[in-house]
Structure formats: structure tokens, C-alpha cells
Amino acid sequence: TAAIIDGKSIAGEIMSRIACEVWRMKESIGRVPGLAVIMVGQRRDSQTYVRNKIKACEETGIKSSMTELHGNCKEDEVVNVLSRFNADPSIHGILLQLPLPQHLDEEKILDVMSLEKDVDGFHPLNIGNLAMRGRQPLFIPCTPKGCIELLMRSGVEIMGKKAVVIGRSNIVGLPTSLLLQRHHATVSIVHAFTKNPEQITCEADIVVTAAGVPNLVRGNWLKPGAVVIDVGTNPIEDPSCEFGYRLTGDVCYEEAVRVASAVTPVPGGVGPMTIAMLLSNTLDSAKRAYDFT
Ligand code: NAD
């Protein structure tokens, strides 16, 4: 059966290293990294993500500040808050929790974010630089970066391997496919319009799934020995669980463990890595701002 890639413990190691670095920064220049989180509206899942991010900041000594805006606030209000953090030298990372309510223009608002503080890596210039050979983005989006870290820290070679990314969203699928190419994989992208997705997926040495569809990837979609990174975080109703639902990935886990050589669990795989990468990006940003090495 497949090895389980323990994202929670790998993320824990990364967080300890970040905590040391934050401490070293505080000792030598008397400053700590600062992350500003902006949440618009009251989506339950967003609230959980934001709470986890703030808790992780506390654990590593990163200063965090939280701004909650009403779900039907105007675009100007979000832009004003963003601009205030853009100008605040004690803030090195700004996180606008997505998705925004329908009436707000996500693209327009993201354009306002200072490139130097875009720790989520969603600014079009960051994505553009990620896509172009020879260029370096200031920040790599957290979930895709977390997927690559999981592969590398599990000793999986990426160079020359066939990789399939399922999903092509701006925040996960697309940047993950770009990042895998940067690591010299041969990348195919499977999305909602792809015909015979199982045939394409079946050829991959590395499969990253971010479709948001529970049990999409069955055992017979996988090449024996493939490495599977499951980004999917899908709530399934379950009255026996604390909040009335539990989380499941895009991969049929019981089947995958019999075919793959390594699999990430949900929860406890990619999720904790996303948070660790957010803190890592925030630390990098503060180091850049203070010219601290
Ligand atoms: P999205 O809805 O924006 O994009 C989904 C993508 O999957 C689309 O490109 C679509 O074409 C593709 N897709 C949909 N149905 C498909 C199908 N049947 N076959 C093949 N492709 C299909 O979603 P997203 O924001 O990219 O998130 C994807 C999943 O990852 C969700 O479950 C989300 O909760 C999860 N997620 C997890 C983390 C984390 O940190 N673990 C972070 C972000 C998103």
C-alpha cells in the first residue's frame, strides 16, 4: 500500500523553522513580520481558513491583524482597507480571503494590492512572472508551493516526470501546472471539458488534483506507483461529526492507497502546507523589506 505523505508533520517542521527565523529577526533588528488578513462577508469555510491562519501566525511569532468587512460593503471600502495596509510599513503580507461576495470585482481589487505584499501570489504580475522562463515571481501561490514542497520533502523526483494537474483555477490548478513545469515535469492539464480524463491521468507519475469533486479520481485512474497530491477539500454532510460535516478530497482514498506509491490524506495533507507557505512568504517579504538575511 501507498506511503502516506504527512502534510501536518511536514508543515510543523516548516513552522518551527519559521518561528526560529522570526525570533532571530526580533533579536537582531527588533522587528517581526506582519500579516494583514481581510475578510469580506461571513462564509463559514473562509472563517475557518482565516482562523487557522491567524492561529498559525501566533504560533510562529508573526504579528497578525484581522479586518472584517460586511458582506454587502462597497468596492471602495475594500480598496481603502487594502490601500491602508499597502502603506503600512509594519505589514509585509496582505491576504484578501477569496472568494469575495459576487457584487465585488475580484480582479479590480486584486490589482490594487501592492506587489511586494502579495503573499498569496495572486497578483497578475506574480502569476505572469511565474509563467515566464527566466523570470522570478516575488511570491509563489501558497497551495501550489505547498504541493511542490510535499513532493520534494518526500523525495519524489519531478524533473522529466509526467505530471497531470486536475483543475485549472487561477489560485490552484493553473499556478501548480506552471510550477511543475519550472521543475521540469511534462505537464498535462485536465479540466471540466476534458474528454477521457482517466486515460490522461493514467499516464502520470505525479497527479495533483484540485477539482473540488469528491471521489473524482478512482483507483483505475492511476498508474501503479504514481504519487498523488490531493488538494480537494470538500465538505460532506455527516451528522456524526462535530460541525455536521467532514472533509474529503477529490481522490477515492481507499482505492488510491492500493495503486499509488504515495498519497496525501485529507485533512492533514495539503491544507497545513498552504498555511505554512503563507507564513514562509510573509517571513520572506519582511526579510526583503528590512534587508535582513
Ligand atoms: P475552482 O472551482 O475554482 O476550480 C475547479 C477546477 O476543476 C476548474 O478548473 C474545473 O475545470 C475543474 N473541474 C471541475 N470539475 C471537474 C471534473 N469533473 N473533472 C475535471 N476537472 C474538473 O476550485 P479551486 O479554488 O481551484 O479549488 C479546488 C479544490 O481545492 C476545492 O475542493 C477547494 O476547496 C480546494 N482547495 C484546497 C486548498 C488547501 O489549502 N488544501 C486551497 C485552495 C483550494
PDB file of N, CA and C in Angstrom, residues 229-280:
ATOM      1  N   ILE A 229      -1.186  13.907  -5.044  1.00  0.00           N
ATOM      2  CA  ILE A 229      -1.356  15.039  -4.127  1.00  0.00           C
ATOM      3  C   ILE A 229      -2.797  15.528  -4.264  1.00  0.00           C
ATOM      4  N   ASP A 230      -3.549  15.401  -3.195  1.00  0.00           N
ATOM      5  CA  ASP A 230      -4.979  15.705  -3.242  1.00  0.00           C
ATOM      6  C   ASP A 230      -5.253  17.060  -2.587  1.00  0.00           C
ATOM      7  N   VAL A 231      -5.500  18.068  -3.425  1.00  0.00           N
ATOM      8  CA  VAL A 231      -5.758  19.416  -2.907  1.00  0.00           C
ATOM      9  C   VAL A 231      -7.230  19.572  -2.501  1.00  0.00           C
ATOM     10  N   GLY A 232      -8.088  18.785  -3.092  1.00  0.00           N
ATOM     11  CA  GLY A 232      -9.533  18.898  -2.862  1.00  0.00           C
ATOM     12  C   GLY A 232      -9.880  18.950  -1.381  1.00  0.00           C
ATOM     13  N   THR A 233     -10.738  19.864  -1.024  1.00  0.00           N
ATOM     14  CA  THR A 233     -11.200  19.983   0.360  1.00  0.00           C
ATOM     15  C   THR A 233     -12.711  20.149   0.281  1.00  0.00           C
ATOM     16  N   ASN A 234     -13.411  19.038   0.300  1.00  0.00           N
ATOM     17  CA  ASN A 234     -14.837  19.077   0.029  1.00  0.00           C
ATOM     18  C   ASN A 234     -15.632  18.680   1.264  1.00  0.00           C
ATOM     19  N   PRO A 235     -16.559  19.551   1.695  1.00  0.00           N
ATOM     20  CA  PRO A 235     -17.371  19.193   2.859  1.00  0.00           C
ATOM     21  C   PRO A 235     -18.436  18.164   2.483  1.00  0.00           C
ATOM     22  N   ILE A 236     -18.536  17.112   3.272  1.00  0.00           N
ATOM     23  CA  ILE A 236     -19.553  16.080   3.064  1.00  0.00           C
ATOM     24  C   ILE A 236     -20.401  16.050   4.328  1.00  0.00           C
ATOM     25  N   GLU A 237     -21.715  16.138   4.167  1.00  0.00           N
ATOM     26  CA  GLU A 237     -22.591  16.124   5.340  1.00  0.00           C
ATOM     27  C   GLU A 237     -22.394  14.855   6.137  1.00  0.00           C
ATOM     28  N   ASP A 238     -22.241  15.033   7.441  1.00  0.00           N
ATOM     29  CA  ASP A 238     -22.080  13.873   8.307  1.00  0.00           C
ATOM     30  C   ASP A 238     -22.482  14.275   9.725  1.00  0.00           C
ATOM     31  N   PRO A 239     -23.721  13.919  10.092  1.00  0.00           N
ATOM     32  CA  PRO A 239     -24.267  14.353  11.387  1.00  0.00           C
ATOM     33  C   PRO A 239     -23.421  13.875  12.566  1.00  0.00           C
ATOM     34  N   SER A 240     -22.639  12.819  12.367  1.00  0.00           N
ATOM     35  CA  SER A 240     -21.846  12.295  13.491  1.00  0.00           C
ATOM     36  C   SER A 240     -20.607  13.143  13.760  1.00  0.00           C
ATOM     37  N   CYS A 241     -20.326  14.114  12.875  1.00  0.00           N
ATOM     38  CA  CYS A 241     -19.133  14.947  13.068  1.00  0.00           C
ATOM     39  C   CYS A 241     -19.483  16.231  13.816  1.00  0.00           C
ATOM     40  N   GLU A 242     -18.439  16.845  14.369  1.00  0.00           N
ATOM     41  CA  GLU A 242     -18.622  17.989  15.256  1.00  0.00           C
ATOM     42  C   GLU A 242     -19.466  19.104  14.634  1.00  0.00           C
ATOM     43  N   PHE A 243     -19.121  19.522  13.401  1.00  0.00           N
ATOM     44  CA  PHE A 243     -19.848  20.627  12.773  1.00  0.00           C
ATOM     45  C   PHE A 243     -20.916  20.140  11.787  1.00  0.00           C
ATOM     46  N   GLY A 244     -21.225  18.848  11.837  1.00  0.00           N
ATOM     47  CA  GLY A 244     -22.236  18.300  10.941  1.00  0.00           C
ATOM     48  C   GLY A 244     -21.704  17.953   9.555  1.00  0.00           C
ATOM     49  N   TYR A 245     -20.398  18.132   9.354  1.00  0.00           N
ATOM     50  CA  TYR A 245     -19.819  17.708   8.082  1.00  0.00           C
ATOM     51  C   TYR A 245     -18.362  17.284   8.313  1.00  0.00           C
ATOM     52  N   ARG A 246     -17.861  16.501   7.369  1.00  0.00           N
ATOM     53  CA  ARG A 246     -16.434  16.170   7.409  1.00  0.00           C
ATOM     54  C   ARG A 246     -15.829  16.541   6.063  1.00  0.00           C
ATOM     55  N   LEU A 247     -14.509  16.561   5.997  1.00  0.00           N
ATOM     56  CA  LEU A 247     -13.849  16.955   4.758  1.00  0.00           C
ATOM     57  C   LEU A 247     -13.332  15.740   4.011  1.00  0.00           C
ATOM     58  N   THR A 248     -13.483  15.787   2.692  1.00  0.00           N
ATOM     59  CA  THR A 248     -12.926  14.726   1.873  1.00  0.00           C
ATOM     60  C   THR A 248     -12.249  15.353   0.656  1.00  0.00           C
ATOM     61  N   GLY A 249     -11.302  14.635   0.086  1.00  0.00           N
ATOM     62  CA  GLY A 249     -10.574  15.164  -1.065  1.00  0.00           C
ATOM     63  C   GLY A 249     -11.257  14.844  -2.381  1.00  0.00           C
ATOM     64  N   ASP A 250     -10.513  14.978  -3.482  1.00  0.00           N
ATOM     65  CA  ASP A 250     -11.022  14.627  -4.812  1.00  0.00           C
ATOM     66  C   ASP A 250     -10.717  13.173  -5.162  1.00  0.00           C
ATOM     67  N   VAL A 251      -9.895  12.555  -4.317  1.00  0.00           N
ATOM     68  CA  VAL A 251      -9.406  11.221  -4.637  1.00  0.00           C
ATOM     69  C   VAL A 251     -10.148  10.198  -3.794  1.00  0.00           C
ATOM     70  N   CYS A 252     -10.525   9.095  -4.409  1.00  0.00           N
ATOM     71  CA  CYS A 252     -11.097   7.983  -3.661  1.00  0.00           C
ATOM     72  C   CYS A 252      -9.929   7.315  -2.929  1.00  0.00           C
ATOM     73  N   TYR A 253      -9.774   7.712  -1.685  1.00  0.00           N
ATOM     74  CA  TYR A 253      -8.567   7.406  -0.914  1.00  0.00           C
ATOM     75  C   TYR A 253      -8.344   5.895  -0.760  1.00  0.00           C
ATOM     76  N   GLU A 254      -9.415   5.167  -0.424  1.00  0.00           N
ATOM     77  CA  GLU A 254      -9.277   3.718  -0.167  1.00  0.00           C
ATOM     78  C   GLU A 254      -8.763   3.014  -1.410  1.00  0.00           C
ATOM     79  N   GLU A 255      -9.195   3.462  -2.585  1.00  0.00           N
ATOM     80  CA  GLU A 255      -8.731   2.830  -3.825  1.00  0.00           C
ATOM     81  C   GLU A 255      -7.317   3.288  -4.173  1.00  0.00           C
ATOM     82  N   ALA A 256      -7.064   4.565  -3.969  1.00  0.00           N
ATOM     83  CA  ALA A 256      -5.763   5.132  -4.351  1.00  0.00           C
ATOM     84  C   ALA A 256      -4.619   4.478  -3.571  1.00  0.00           C
ATOM     85  N   VAL A 257      -4.817   4.236  -2.286  1.00  0.00           N
ATOM     86  CA  VAL A 257      -3.719   3.681  -1.483  1.00  0.00           C
ATOM     87  C   VAL A 257      -3.304   2.299  -1.978  1.00  0.00           C
ATOM     88  N   ARG A 258      -4.196   1.636  -2.713  1.00  0.00           N
ATOM     89  CA  ARG A 258      -3.834   0.302  -3.219  1.00  0.00           C
ATOM     90  C   ARG A 258      -3.048   0.366  -4.520  1.00  0.00           C
ATOM     91  N   VAL A 259      -3.061   1.509  -5.194  1.00  0.00           N
ATOM     92  CA  VAL A 259      -2.421   1.615  -6.510  1.00  0.00           C
ATOM     93  C   VAL A 259      -1.191   2.529  -6.474  1.00  0.00           C
ATOM     94  N   ALA A 260      -1.328   3.639  -5.758  1.00  0.00           N
ATOM     95  CA  ALA A 260      -0.277   4.670  -5.762  1.00  0.00           C
ATOM     96  C   ALA A 260       0.906   4.244  -4.892  1.00  0.00           C
ATOM     97  N   SER A 261       2.030   4.958  -5.069  1.00  0.00           N
ATOM     98  CA  SER A 261       3.161   4.702  -4.165  1.00  0.00           C
ATOM     99  C   SER A 261       3.124   5.655  -2.975  1.00  0.00           C
ATOM    100  N   ALA A 262       2.485   6.809  -3.146  1.00  0.00           N
ATOM    101  CA  ALA A 262       2.356   7.761  -2.042  1.00  0.00           C
ATOM    102  C   ALA A 262       1.130   8.634  -2.268  1.00  0.00           C
ATOM    103  N   VAL A 263       0.435   8.951  -1.200  1.00  0.00           N
ATOM    104  CA  VAL A 263      -0.809   9.733  -1.271  1.00  0.00           C
ATOM    105  C   VAL A 263      -0.850  10.724  -0.109  1.00  0.00           C
ATOM    106  N   THR A 264      -1.435  11.898  -0.357  1.00  0.00           N
ATOM    107  CA  THR A 264      -1.685  12.819   0.762  1.00  0.00           C
ATOM    108  C   THR A 264      -3.087  12.565   1.304  1.00  0.00           C
ATOM    109  N   PRO A 265      -3.257  12.595   2.621  1.00  0.00           N
ATOM    110  CA  PRO A 265      -4.596  12.455   3.193  1.00  0.00           C
ATOM    111  C   PRO A 265      -5.341  13.789   3.174  1.00  0.00           C
ATOM    112  N   VAL A 266      -6.661  13.736   3.278  1.00  0.00           N
ATOM    113  CA  VAL A 266      -7.483  14.939   3.500  1.00  0.00           C
ATOM    114  C   VAL A 266      -8.393  14.640   4.676  1.00  0.00           C
ATOM    115  N   PRO A 267      -8.348  15.407   5.746  1.00  0.00           N
ATOM    116  CA  PRO A 267      -7.423  16.522   6.005  1.00  0.00           C
ATOM    117  C   PRO A 267      -6.024  16.019   6.412  1.00  0.00           C
ATOM    118  N   GLY A 268      -5.107  16.952   6.559  1.00  0.00           N
ATOM    119  CA  GLY A 268      -3.777  16.594   7.055  1.00  0.00           C
ATOM    120  C   GLY A 268      -2.733  16.431   5.957  1.00  0.00           C
ATOM    121  N   GLY A 269      -3.089  16.840   4.732  1.00  0.00           N
ATOM    122  CA  GLY A 269      -2.122  16.763   3.631  1.00  0.00           C
ATOM    123  C   GLY A 269      -1.725  18.154   3.182  1.00  0.00           C
ATOM    124  N   VAL A 270      -2.408  18.633   2.139  1.00  0.00           N
ATOM    125  CA  VAL A 270      -2.056  19.925   1.546  1.00  0.00           C
ATOM    126  C   VAL A 270      -2.475  21.113   2.431  1.00  0.00           C
ATOM    127  N   GLY A 271      -3.597  20.975   3.124  1.00  0.00           N
ATOM    128  CA  GLY A 271      -4.135  22.088   3.919  1.00  0.00           C
ATOM    129  C   GLY A 271      -3.107  22.748   4.843  1.00  0.00           C
ATOM    130  N   PRO A 272      -2.479  21.967   5.735  1.00  0.00           N
ATOM    131  CA  PRO A 272      -1.498  22.575   6.634  1.00  0.00           C
ATOM    132  C   PRO A 272      -0.301  23.182   5.897  1.00  0.00           C
ATOM    133  N   MET A 273       0.023  22.615   4.725  1.00  0.00           N
ATOM    134  CA  MET A 273       1.144  23.145   3.948  1.00  0.00           C
ATOM    135  C   MET A 273       0.828  24.527   3.393  1.00  0.00           C
ATOM    136  N   THR A 274      -0.429  24.730   2.999  1.00  0.00           N
ATOM    137  CA  THR A 274      -0.837  26.021   2.465  1.00  0.00           C
ATOM    138  C   THR A 274      -0.569  27.116   3.495  1.00  0.00           C
ATOM    139  N   ILE A 275      -0.916  26.821   4.742  1.00  0.00           N
ATOM    140  CA  ILE A 275      -0.714  27.801   5.812  1.00  0.00           C
ATOM    141  C   ILE A 275       0.773  28.021   6.066  1.00  0.00           C
ATOM    142  N   ALA A 276       1.539  26.924   6.092  1.00  0.00           N
ATOM    143  CA  ALA A 276       2.987  27.055   6.323  1.00  0.00           C
ATOM    144  C   ALA A 276       3.630  27.916   5.229  1.00  0.00           C
ATOM    145  N   MET A 277       3.173  27.756   3.972  1.00  0.00           N
ATOM    146  CA  MET A 277       3.752  28.531   2.864  1.00  0.00           C
ATOM    147  C   MET A 277       3.351  30.001   2.949  1.00  0.00           C
ATOM    148  N   LEU A 278       2.157  30.262   3.463  1.00  0.00           N
ATOM    149  CA  LEU A 278       1.729  31.649   3.654  1.00  0.00           C
ATOM    150  C   LEU A 278       2.660  32.352   4.648  1.00  0.00           C
ATOM    151  N   LEU A 279       2.973  31.657   5.742  1.00  0.00           N
ATOM    152  CA  LEU A 279       3.857  32.250   6.744  1.00  0.00           C
ATOM    153  C   LEU A 279       5.264  32.399   6.190  1.00  0.00           C
ATOM    154  N   SER A 280       5.687  31.417   5.410  1.00  0.00           N
ATOM    155  CA  SER A 280       7.009  31.464   4.803  1.00  0.00           C
ATOM    156  C   SER A 280       7.112  32.656   3.838  1.00  0.00           C
TER     157      SER A 280
END
